PDB file of C-alpha atoms in Angstrom:
ATOM      1  CA  MET A   1      71.371  99.779  80.892  1.00 43.00           C
ATOM      2  CA  LYS A   2      72.932  98.165  77.811  1.00 41.00           C
ATOM      3  CA  SER A   3      75.752  99.567  75.740  1.00 40.00           C
ATOM      4  CA  PRO A   4      75.605  99.449  71.891  1.00 42.00           C
ATOM      5  CA  ILE A   5      77.676  96.236  71.942  1.00 41.00           C
ATOM      6  CA  GLY A   6      75.389  94.479  74.412  1.00 42.00           C
ATOM      7  CA  ILE A   7      77.421  94.850  77.596  1.00 40.00           C
ATOM      8  CA  THR A   8      75.328  95.697  80.659  1.00 43.00           C
ATOM      9  CA  LEU A   9      76.393  98.877  82.446  1.00 41.00           C
ATOM     10  CA  THR A  10      75.306 100.275  85.758  1.00 44.00           C
ATOM     11  CA  GLU A  11      73.818 103.771  85.788  1.00 42.00           C
ATOM     12  CA  LYS A  12      76.925 105.089  87.499  1.00 40.00           C
ATOM     13  CA  GLU A  13      79.176 103.600  84.792  1.00 39.00           C
ATOM     14  CA  ALA A  14      76.880 104.879  82.047  1.00 39.00           C
ATOM     15  CA  LYS A  15      77.136 108.499  83.145  1.00 42.00           C
ATOM     16  CA  ILE A  16      78.974 110.766  80.746  1.00 39.00           C
ATOM     17  CA  LYS A  17      82.382 111.724  82.037  1.00 44.00           C
ATOM     18  CA  PRO A  18      82.892 115.449  82.552  1.00 47.00           C
ATOM     19  CA  ASP A  19      84.799 117.289  79.863  1.00 56.00           C
ATOM     20  CA  LYS A  20      88.518 117.258  80.674  1.00 58.00           C
ATOM     21  CA  GLY A  21      89.011 120.863  79.581  1.00 60.00           C
ATOM     22  CA  ALA A  22      86.169 122.061  81.801  1.00 69.00           C
ATOM     23  CA  THR A  23      87.606 120.117  84.749  1.00 70.00           C
ATOM     24  CA  ILE A  24      91.034 121.688  84.276  1.00 66.00           C
ATOM     25  CA  LEU A  25      89.488 125.158  84.018  1.00 71.00           C
ATOM     26  CA  ARG A  26      87.471 124.567  87.197  1.00 76.00           C
ATOM     27  CA  ARG A  27      90.542 123.451  89.110  1.00 73.00           C
ATOM     28  CA  LEU A  28      92.509 126.431  87.822  1.00 70.00           C
ATOM     29  CA  LEU A  29      89.782 128.879  88.842  1.00 73.00           C
ATOM     30  CA  ALA A  30      89.650 127.285  92.281  1.00 75.00           C
ATOM     31  CA  ASN A  31      93.312 128.141  92.843  1.00 73.00           C
ATOM     32  CA  LYS A  32      93.123 131.787  93.872  1.00 78.00           C
ATOM     33  CA  MET A  33      96.811 132.548  93.479  1.00 80.00           C
ATOM     34  CA  SER A  34      97.069 131.055  89.983  1.00 82.00           C
ATOM     35  CA  LEU A  35      93.862 132.883  89.028  1.00 86.00           C
ATOM     36  CA  PHE A  36      95.418 136.150  90.179  1.00 88.00           C
ATOM     37  CA  GLY A  37      98.593 135.416  88.208  1.00 88.00           C
ATOM     38  CA  GLY A  38      96.580 134.549  85.108  1.00 89.00           C
ATOM     39  CA  ILE A  39      94.580 137.777  85.335  1.00 93.00           C
ATOM     40  CA  VAL A  40      97.773 139.850  85.625  1.00 93.00           C
ATOM     41  CA  VAL A  41      99.325 138.036  82.649  1.00 93.00           C
ATOM     42  CA  LEU A  42      96.170 138.584  80.596  1.00 94.00           C
ATOM     43  CA  LEU A  43      96.161 142.264  81.577  1.00 94.00           C
ATOM     44  CA  TYR A  44      99.761 142.671  80.401  1.00 94.00           C
ATOM     45  CA  ILE A  45      98.943 140.944  77.098  1.00 94.00           C
ATOM     46  CA  LEU A  46      95.975 143.263  76.535  1.00 95.00           C
ATOM     47  CA  ILE A  47      98.162 146.273  77.361  1.00 93.00           C
ATOM     48  CA  ALA A  48     100.728 145.103  74.818  1.00 92.00           C
ATOM     49  CA  LEU A  49      98.078 144.582  72.133  1.00 93.00           C
ATOM     50  CA  PHE A  50      96.272 147.879  72.679  1.00 93.00           C
ATOM     51  CA  ALA A  51      99.227 150.088  73.646  1.00 91.00           C
ATOM     52  CA  PRO A  52      98.650 152.513  70.718  1.00 91.00           C
ATOM     53  CA  VAL A  53      95.051 152.993  71.864  1.00 91.00           C
ATOM     54  CA  ILE A  54      95.798 153.371  75.580  1.00 92.00           C
ATOM     55  CA  ALA A  55      99.001 155.440  75.389  1.00 89.00           C
ATOM     56  CA  PRO A  56      98.393 159.210  75.725  1.00 89.00           C
ATOM     57  CA  TYR A  57     101.647 160.220  73.987  1.00 90.00           C
ATOM     58  CA  ASP A  58     104.147 159.127  71.354  1.00 89.00           C
ATOM     59  CA  PRO A  59     106.813 156.957  73.063  1.00 89.00           C
ATOM     60  CA  TYR A  60     109.571 158.437  70.889  1.00 89.00           C
ATOM     61  CA  GLU A  61     108.553 162.100  70.889  1.00 86.00           C
ATOM     62  CA  VAL A  62     111.222 164.279  72.499  1.00 87.00           C
ATOM     63  CA  MET A  63     109.962 167.258  74.529  1.00 87.00           C
ATOM     64  CA  LEU A  64     112.972 168.760  76.279  1.00 84.00           C
ATOM     65  CA  GLN A  65     110.844 171.422  77.964  1.00 86.00           C
ATOM     66  CA  ASP A  66     109.148 168.626  79.966  1.00 84.00           C
ATOM     67  CA  LYS A  67     112.244 166.618  80.897  1.00 88.00           C
ATOM     68  CA  LEU A  68     112.519 164.911  84.307  1.00 88.00           C
ATOM     69  CA  LYS A  69     109.057 165.940  85.471  1.00 88.00           C
ATOM     70  CA  PRO A  70     107.790 163.980  88.484  1.00 88.00           C
ATOM     71  CA  PRO A  71     104.529 161.970  88.308  1.00 89.00           C
ATOM     72  CA  SER A  72     101.496 164.222  87.855  1.00 87.00           C
ATOM     73  CA  PHE A  73      98.004 164.243  86.331  1.00 88.00           C
ATOM     74  CA  GLU A  74      99.543 165.278  82.999  1.00 87.00           C
ATOM     75  CA  HIS A  75     102.226 162.577  83.091  1.00 86.00           C
ATOM     76  CA  PHE A  76     101.024 159.683  85.216  1.00 87.00           C
ATOM     77  CA  MET A  77     104.533 158.244  85.731  1.00 90.00           C
ATOM     78  CA  GLY A  78     106.529 161.388  85.033  1.00 89.00           C
ATOM     79  CA  THR A  79     108.899 162.025  82.127  1.00 89.00           C
ATOM     80  CA  ASP A  80     112.459 160.969  81.324  1.00 89.00           C
ATOM     81  CA  ASP A  81     115.541 163.044  80.515  1.00 87.00           C
ATOM     82  CA  LYS A  82     114.225 163.637  76.969  1.00 89.00           C
ATOM     83  CA  GLY A  83     110.769 164.704  78.115  1.00 88.00           C
ATOM     84  CA  ARG A  84     109.154 161.460  76.929  1.00 92.00           C
ATOM     85  CA  ASP A  85     106.180 160.166  78.902  1.00 91.00           C
ATOM     86  CA  VAL A  86     107.284 157.203  81.047  1.00 92.00           C
ATOM     87  CA  PHE A  87     103.789 155.701  81.255  1.00 93.00           C
ATOM     88  CA  THR A  88     103.555 155.600  77.455  1.00 92.00           C
ATOM     89  CA  ARG A  89     106.961 153.990  77.168  1.00 93.00           C
ATOM     90  CA  ILE A  90     106.046 151.379  79.801  1.00 93.00           C
ATOM     91  CA  LEU A  91     102.966 150.457  77.735  1.00 93.00           C
ATOM     92  CA  TYR A  92     104.956 150.096  74.528  1.00 93.00           C
ATOM     93  CA  GLY A  93     107.703 148.290  76.434  1.00 92.00           C
ATOM     94  CA  ALA A  94     105.191 145.530  77.234  1.00 93.00           C
ATOM     95  CA  ARG A  95     105.041 144.782  73.504  1.00 92.00           C
ATOM     96  CA  ILE A  96     108.801 144.345  73.302  1.00 91.00           C
ATOM     97  CA  SER A  97     109.299 142.371  76.520  1.00 90.00           C
ATOM     98  CA  LEU A  98     106.355 140.002  75.995  1.00 92.00           C
ATOM     99  CA  GLY A  99     107.015 139.628  72.267  1.00 92.00           C
ATOM    100  CA  VAL A 100     110.689 138.783  72.741  1.00 91.00           C
ATOM    101  CA  GLY A 101     109.839 136.529  75.705  1.00 91.00           C
ATOM    102  CA  PHE A 102     107.212 134.511  73.818  1.00 93.00           C
ATOM    103  CA  LEU A 103     109.352 134.226  70.682  1.00 94.00           C
ATOM    104  CA  SER A 104     112.471 133.086  72.540  1.00 93.00           C
ATOM    105  CA  VAL A 105     110.509 130.484  74.518  1.00 93.00           C
ATOM    106  CA  PHE A 106     108.917 129.235  71.283  1.00 94.00           C
ATOM    107  CA  ILE A 107     112.372 128.771  69.744  1.00 94.00           C
ATOM    108  CA  GLY A 108     113.678 126.991  72.837  1.00 93.00           C
ATOM    109  CA  ALA A 109     110.589 124.797  73.115  1.00 94.00           C
ATOM    110  CA  PHE A 110     110.565 123.871  69.409  1.00 95.00           C
ATOM    111  CA  PHE A 111     114.143 122.641  69.277  1.00 94.00           C
ATOM    112  CA  GLY A 112     114.055 121.266  72.818  1.00 93.00           C
ATOM    113  CA  ILE A 113     110.943 119.192  72.078  1.00 94.00           C
ATOM    114  CA  ILE A 114     112.436 117.794  68.859  1.00 94.00           C
ATOM    115  CA  LEU A 115     115.719 116.852  70.557  1.00 93.00           C
ATOM    116  CA  GLY A 116     113.944 115.418  73.598  1.00 93.00           C
ATOM    117  CA  LEU A 117     111.581 113.274  71.512  1.00 92.00           C
ATOM    118  CA  ILE A 118     114.358 111.883  69.332  1.00 93.00           C
ATOM    119  CA  SER A 119     116.632 111.249  72.307  1.00 91.00           C
ATOM    120  CA  GLY A 120     113.983 109.581  74.441  1.00 90.00           C
ATOM    121  CA  TYR A 121     112.430 107.485  71.666  1.00 89.00           C
ATOM    122  CA  TYR A 122     115.536 106.120  69.931  1.00 89.00           C
ATOM    123  CA  GLY A 123     117.909 105.993  72.913  1.00 82.00           C
ATOM    124  CA  LYS A 124     121.334 104.344  72.676  1.00 85.00           C
ATOM    125  CA  MET A 125     123.999 106.342  70.812  1.00 91.00           C
ATOM    126  CA  ILE A 126     121.554 108.999  69.600  1.00 91.00           C
ATOM    127  CA  ASP A 127     120.445 109.621  73.172  1.00 88.00           C
ATOM    128  CA  THR A 128     124.067 109.846  74.343  1.00 91.00           C
ATOM    129  CA  VAL A 129     125.093 112.361  71.686  1.00 92.00           C
ATOM    130  CA  ILE A 130     122.059 114.624  72.178  1.00 92.00           C
ATOM    131  CA  MET A 131     122.244 114.570  75.960  1.00 91.00           C
ATOM    132  CA  ARG A 132     125.959 115.371  75.966  1.00 91.00           C
ATOM    133  CA  PHE A 133     125.204 118.382  73.768  1.00 90.00           C
ATOM    134  CA  VAL A 134     122.492 119.417  76.229  1.00 90.00           C
ATOM    135  CA  ASP A 135     124.937 118.941  79.117  1.00 89.00           C
ATOM    136  CA  VAL A 136     127.394 121.310  77.424  1.00 88.00           C
ATOM    137  CA  LEU A 137     124.700 124.001  77.216  1.00 86.00           C
ATOM    138  CA  LEU A 138     123.732 123.383  80.840  1.00 86.00           C
ATOM    139  CA  ALA A 139     127.346 123.777  81.931  1.00 85.00           C
ATOM    140  CA  PHE A 140     127.065 127.542  81.379  1.00 81.00           C
ATOM    141  CA  PRO A 141     124.836 129.804  83.482  1.00 80.00           C
ATOM    142  CA  GLY A 142     121.889 130.821  81.290  1.00 78.00           C
ATOM    143  CA  LEU A 143     122.416 134.571  81.316  1.00 80.00           C
ATOM    144  CA  LEU A 144     126.177 134.174  80.831  1.00 84.00           C
ATOM    145  CA  LEU A 145     125.621 131.925  77.796  1.00 85.00           C
ATOM    146  CA  ALA A 146     123.129 134.409  76.335  1.00 86.00           C
ATOM    147  CA  LEU A 147     125.567 137.255  76.990  1.00 86.00           C
ATOM    148  CA  ALA A 148     128.331 135.400  75.156  1.00 87.00           C
ATOM    149  CA  ILE A 149     126.071 134.685  72.174  1.00 87.00           C
ATOM    150  CA  VAL A 150     124.864 138.292  71.931  1.00 88.00           C
ATOM    151  CA  SER A 151     128.442 139.554  72.253  1.00 86.00           C
ATOM    152  CA  ALA A 152     129.419 137.372  69.294  1.00 87.00           C
ATOM    153  CA  LEU A 153     126.397 138.221  67.128  1.00 86.00           C
ATOM    154  CA  GLY A 154     125.974 141.879  68.081  1.00 84.00           C
ATOM    155  CA  PRO A 155     123.666 143.785  70.455  1.00 84.00           C
ATOM    156  CA  ASN A 156     120.104 143.886  69.125  1.00 85.00           C
ATOM    157  CA  LEU A 157     116.741 142.315  69.944  1.00 86.00           C
ATOM    158  CA  ILE A 158     116.882 139.666  67.216  1.00 89.00           C
ATOM    159  CA  ASN A 159     120.147 138.314  68.588  1.00 89.00           C
ATOM    160  CA  VAL A 160     118.694 138.460  72.110  1.00 90.00           C
ATOM    161  CA  VAL A 161     115.801 136.260  70.954  1.00 91.00           C
ATOM    162  CA  ILE A 162     118.266 133.759  69.472  1.00 91.00           C
ATOM    163  CA  ALA A 163     120.455 133.773  72.583  1.00 90.00           C
ATOM    164  CA  VAL A 164     117.624 133.350  75.093  1.00 90.00           C
ATOM    165  CA  GLY A 165     116.050 130.698  72.849  1.00 91.00           C
ATOM    166  CA  ILE A 166     119.295 128.702  72.762  1.00 91.00           C
ATOM    167  CA  PHE A 167     119.748 128.630  76.529  1.00 86.00           C
ATOM    168  CA  SER A 168     116.086 127.563  76.891  1.00 90.00           C
ATOM    169  CA  ILE A 169     116.622 124.436  74.773  1.00 92.00           C
ATOM    170  CA  PRO A 170     118.243 122.186  77.441  1.00 91.00           C
ATOM    171  CA  THR A 171     115.395 122.557  79.933  1.00 91.00           C
ATOM    172  CA  PHE A 172     112.735 121.538  77.403  1.00 93.00           C
ATOM    173  CA  ALA A 173     114.915 118.746  75.981  1.00 93.00           C
ATOM    174  CA  ARG A 174     115.414 117.109  79.391  1.00 92.00           C
ATOM    175  CA  ILE A 175     111.744 117.333  80.366  1.00 92.00           C
ATOM    176  CA  VAL A 176     110.552 115.937  77.024  1.00 93.00           C
ATOM    177  CA  ARG A 177     113.154 113.148  77.062  1.00 92.00           C
ATOM    178  CA  GLY A 178     112.115 112.018  80.538  1.00 90.00           C
ATOM    179  CA  SER A 179     108.416 112.048  79.643  1.00 89.00           C
ATOM    180  CA  THR A 180     109.082 110.215  76.363  1.00 90.00           C
ATOM    181  CA  LEU A 181     111.041 107.475  78.137  1.00 89.00           C
ATOM    182  CA  ASP A 182     108.053 106.967  80.440  1.00 88.00           C
ATOM    183  CA  ILE A 183     105.366 107.027  77.734  1.00 87.00           C
ATOM    184  CA  LYS A 184     107.137 104.754  75.249  1.00 84.00           C
ATOM    185  CA  LYS A 185     106.973 101.897  77.800  1.00 82.00           C
ATOM    186  CA  SER A 186     103.166 101.958  77.641  1.00 81.00           C
ATOM    187  CA  GLU A 187     101.302  99.002  76.172  1.00 83.00           C
ATOM    188  CA  TYR A 188      99.457 101.100  73.617  1.00 82.00           C
ATOM    189  CA  ILE A 189     102.785 102.214  72.120  1.00 82.00           C
ATOM    190  CA  ASP A 190     103.766  98.541  71.721  1.00 81.00           C
ATOM    191  CA  ALA A 191     100.390  97.893  70.089  1.00 86.00           C
ATOM    192  CA  VAL A 192     100.867 100.733  67.610  1.00 84.00           C
ATOM    193  CA  LYS A 193     104.327  99.393  66.737  1.00 82.00           C
ATOM    194  CA  VAL A 194     102.871  95.919  66.114  1.00 83.00           C
ATOM    195  CA  LEU A 195     100.330  97.474  63.750  1.00 83.00           C
ATOM    196  CA  GLY A 196     103.222  98.813  61.689  1.00 80.00           C
ATOM    197  CA  ALA A 197     103.010 102.537  62.446  1.00 82.00           C
ATOM    198  CA  HIS A 198     105.962 104.628  61.321  1.00 85.00           C
ATOM    199  CA  ASP A 199     108.257 106.115  63.966  1.00 83.00           C
ATOM    200  CA  SER A 200     107.217 109.674  63.090  1.00 85.00           C
ATOM    201  CA  THR A 201     103.552 108.705  63.534  1.00 87.00           C
ATOM    202  CA  ILE A 202     104.248 107.171  66.933  1.00 86.00           C
ATOM    203  CA  ILE A 203     106.296 110.168  68.080  1.00 87.00           C
ATOM    204  CA  PHE A 204     104.037 112.996  66.926  1.00 88.00           C
ATOM    205  CA  ARG A 205     100.579 111.376  67.130  1.00 87.00           C
ATOM    206  CA  HIS A 206     100.876 109.105  70.133  1.00 86.00           C
ATOM    207  CA  ILE A 207     103.713 110.343  72.340  1.00 88.00           C
ATOM    208  CA  LEU A 208     103.783 114.128  71.922  1.00 89.00           C
ATOM    209  CA  PRO A 209     100.058 114.724  72.733  1.00 87.00           C
ATOM    210  CA  ASN A 210     100.497 112.766  75.974  1.00 87.00           C
ATOM    211  CA  ILE A 211     103.434 114.827  77.239  1.00 88.00           C
ATOM    212  CA  LEU A 212     102.021 118.288  76.561  1.00 88.00           C
ATOM    213  CA  SER A 213     101.173 118.993  80.218  1.00 86.00           C
ATOM    214  CA  PRO A 214     104.768 119.306  81.502  1.00 88.00           C
ATOM    215  CA  ILE A 215     105.709 121.217  78.341  1.00 91.00           C
ATOM    216  CA  ILE A 216     102.946 123.788  78.904  1.00 89.00           C
ATOM    217  CA  VAL A 217     103.894 124.222  82.551  1.00 88.00           C
ATOM    218  CA  GLN A 218     107.594 124.590  81.747  1.00 90.00           C
ATOM    219  CA  GLY A 219     106.800 127.023  78.927  1.00 91.00           C
ATOM    220  CA  THR A 220     104.819 129.249  81.286  1.00 90.00           C
ATOM    221  CA  LEU A 221     107.559 129.262  83.911  1.00 90.00           C
ATOM    222  CA  ARG A 222     110.204 129.773  81.232  1.00 91.00           C
ATOM    223  CA  LEU A 223     108.453 132.921  80.030  1.00 92.00           C
ATOM    224  CA  ALA A 224     109.238 134.572  83.360  1.00 91.00           C
ATOM    225  CA  THR A 225     112.907 133.611  83.030  1.00 90.00           C
ATOM    226  CA  SER A 226     113.045 134.813  79.419  1.00 91.00           C
ATOM    227  CA  ILE A 227     111.508 138.210  80.177  1.00 92.00           C
ATOM    228  CA  LEU A 228     113.936 138.664  83.063  1.00 91.00           C
ATOM    229  CA  SER A 229     116.876 137.610  80.881  1.00 90.00           C
ATOM    230  CA  VAL A 230     115.880 139.978  78.072  1.00 90.00           C
ATOM    231  CA  ALA A 231     115.599 142.836  80.564  1.00 90.00           C
ATOM    232  CA  GLY A 232     118.981 141.892  82.045  1.00 90.00           C
ATOM    233  CA  LEU A 233     120.712 141.883  78.652  1.00 90.00           C
ATOM    234  CA  SER A 234     119.149 145.234  77.752  1.00 89.00           C
ATOM    235  CA  PHE A 235     120.183 146.594  81.146  1.00 89.00           C
ATOM    236  CA  LEU A 236     123.782 145.647  80.286  1.00 87.00           C
ATOM    237  CA  GLY A 237     123.481 147.366  76.909  1.00 85.00           C
ATOM    238  CA  MET A 238     123.430 144.117  74.898  1.00 87.00           C
ATOM    239  CA  GLY A 239     119.733 144.055  74.045  1.00 83.00           C
ATOM    240  CA  ALA A 240     117.351 146.784  72.914  1.00 81.00           C
ATOM    241  CA  GLN A 241     119.148 149.953  71.925  1.00 82.00           C
ATOM    242  CA  PRO A 242     118.007 153.565  72.543  1.00 80.00           C
ATOM    243  CA  PRO A 243     115.486 155.011  71.973  1.00 84.00           C
ATOM    244  CA  SER A 244     113.614 151.680  72.221  1.00 86.00           C
ATOM    245  CA  PRO A 245     111.147 151.704  75.167  1.00 89.00           C
ATOM    246  CA  GLU A 246     112.322 148.336  76.491  1.00 89.00           C
ATOM    247  CA  TRP A 247     111.999 147.937  80.264  1.00 92.00           C
ATOM    248  CA  GLY A 248     115.568 146.780  80.880  1.00 90.00           C
ATOM    249  CA  ALA A 249     116.999 149.622  78.800  1.00 89.00           C
ATOM    250  CA  MET A 250     114.746 152.119  80.597  1.00 90.00           C
ATOM    251  CA  LEU A 251     115.900 150.753  83.951  1.00 90.00           C
ATOM    252  CA  SER A 252     119.524 151.083  82.897  1.00 89.00           C
ATOM    253  CA  LYS A 253     118.991 154.704  81.847  1.00 88.00           C
ATOM    254  CA  GLY A 254     117.159 155.417  85.096  1.00 88.00           C
ATOM    255  CA  ARG A 255     120.292 154.579  87.103  1.00 88.00           C
ATOM    256  CA  ASP A 256     121.817 157.892  86.063  1.00 85.00           C
ATOM    257  CA  PHE A 257     118.952 159.784  87.695  1.00 88.00           C
ATOM    258  CA  ILE A 258     118.245 157.529  90.682  1.00 88.00           C
ATOM    259  CA  MET A 259     118.700 160.400  93.160  1.00 88.00           C
ATOM    260  CA  THR A 260     117.078 163.255  91.214  1.00 88.00           C
ATOM    261  CA  ALA A 261     114.318 161.343  89.382  1.00 88.00           C
ATOM    262  CA  PRO A 262     113.800 157.915  90.997  1.00 90.00           C
ATOM    263  CA  HIS A 263     110.610 157.302  89.000  1.00 90.00           C
ATOM    264  CA  LEU A 264     112.741 156.571  85.913  1.00 91.00           C
ATOM    265  CA  ALA A 265     114.038 153.369  87.524  1.00 91.00           C
ATOM    266  CA  LEU A 266     111.081 152.606  89.788  1.00 92.00           C
ATOM    267  CA  TYR A 267     108.330 152.057  87.216  1.00 93.00           C
ATOM    268  CA  PRO A 268     110.247 149.889  84.693  1.00 92.00           C
ATOM    269  CA  GLY A 269     111.534 147.812  87.618  1.00 92.00           C
ATOM    270  CA  MET A 270     108.000 147.361  88.930  1.00 94.00           C
ATOM    271  CA  ALA A 271     106.730 146.366  85.468  1.00 93.00           C
ATOM    272  CA  ILE A 272     109.390 143.647  85.206  1.00 94.00           C
ATOM    273  CA  ALA A 273     108.891 142.371  88.759  1.00 94.00           C
ATOM    274  CA  ILE A 274     105.096 142.145  88.476  1.00 94.00           C
ATOM    275  CA  ILE A 275     104.998 140.235  85.176  1.00 94.00           C
ATOM    276  CA  VAL A 276     107.752 137.813  86.256  1.00 93.00           C
ATOM    277  CA  LEU A 277     105.952 137.131  89.530  1.00 93.00           C
ATOM    278  CA  ALA A 278     102.621 136.694  87.706  1.00 93.00           C
ATOM    279  CA  PHE A 279     104.061 134.135  85.271  1.00 93.00           C
ATOM    280  CA  ASN A 280     105.659 132.183  88.125  1.00 91.00           C
ATOM    281  CA  ILE A 281     102.429 132.111  90.141  1.00 90.00           C
ATOM    282  CA  PHE A 282     100.384 131.139  87.094  1.00 89.00           C
ATOM    283  CA  GLY A 283     102.888 128.441  86.145  1.00 87.00           C
ATOM    284  CA  ASP A 284     102.777 126.953  89.636  1.00 85.00           C
ATOM    285  CA  GLY A 285      98.993 126.852  89.409  1.00 82.00           C
ATOM    286  CA  LEU A 286      99.113 125.107  86.035  1.00 83.00           C
ATOM    287  CA  ARG A 287     101.530 122.538  87.436  1.00 81.00           C
ATOM    288  CA  ASP A 288      99.171 121.764  90.308  1.00 77.00           C
ATOM    289  CA  VAL A 289      96.238 121.398  87.908  1.00 77.00           C
ATOM    290  CA  LEU A 290      97.918 119.415  85.126  1.00 74.00           C
ATOM    291  CA  ASP A 291     100.081 117.114  87.265  1.00 64.00           C
ATOM    292  CA  PRO A 292      98.123 113.880  87.843  1.00 54.00           C
ATOM    293  CA  LYS A 293      99.937 113.343  91.151  1.00 55.00           C
ATOM    294  CA  MET A 294      98.406 116.553  92.497  1.00 50.00           C
ATOM    295  CA  LYS A 295      94.822 115.471  91.740  1.00 49.00           C
ATOM    296  CA  ARG A 296      92.676 114.194  94.555  1.00 46.00           C
TER     297      ARG A 296
END
């Protein structure tokens, strides 16, 4: 068989290569654990999107005559000390936890990617300055750094997003810098430079698309950390404020009734544990699929 430019190809060489996206999807579906994690994550996202449709009650409606009721057919997960339906508040809490988690990871990834690309591509003094700044952020435990930032800015969800986003920057910056250092040594990057391409073109059109795999994997794993951090800050009273149906805040309130009404702490804790575990499992599966070293 002849190619359009006259080069003879064998039938095997002439076969159309399978679509890369379809191959990745097939490998992901073949990993049972990552498939399970992905289904759970998708279920949580759907719950967050359709919470007003699914929820049987108003999450903020106070009904003191129904306070501290145990789980029943009327109230699937019982009621809290204000008579509010716990199941409804768990559903609406998914909106807050996932929304804050996604937004904080986006902020961390955006600035981390920019810093990592600049540091890895230009190197020298620029690399030294940026990496020392990243080292300073890494010197503090993540949750402690976020706690300090929220304490300075004030306890609310917007400041929690900023704080969690800031302590997510170093992880993305280091991963992107390492990948950029590896990619910029490639021959095709030298060829593009010889052709006179601008630095911004090389960085965003030729380097960034080729380092997306580790960024996607890290973003998925970071979502689990962010959701857990948001819940932790709310548990300490530095995040969502009452009567917000945020899981960490609900868990904190449930401590006061752990002996008389354990369902107030049990169900928010389960919601947090399940989604964090699901994101970690799904992220591990993505890493196995997208990492070339894992391919057979």
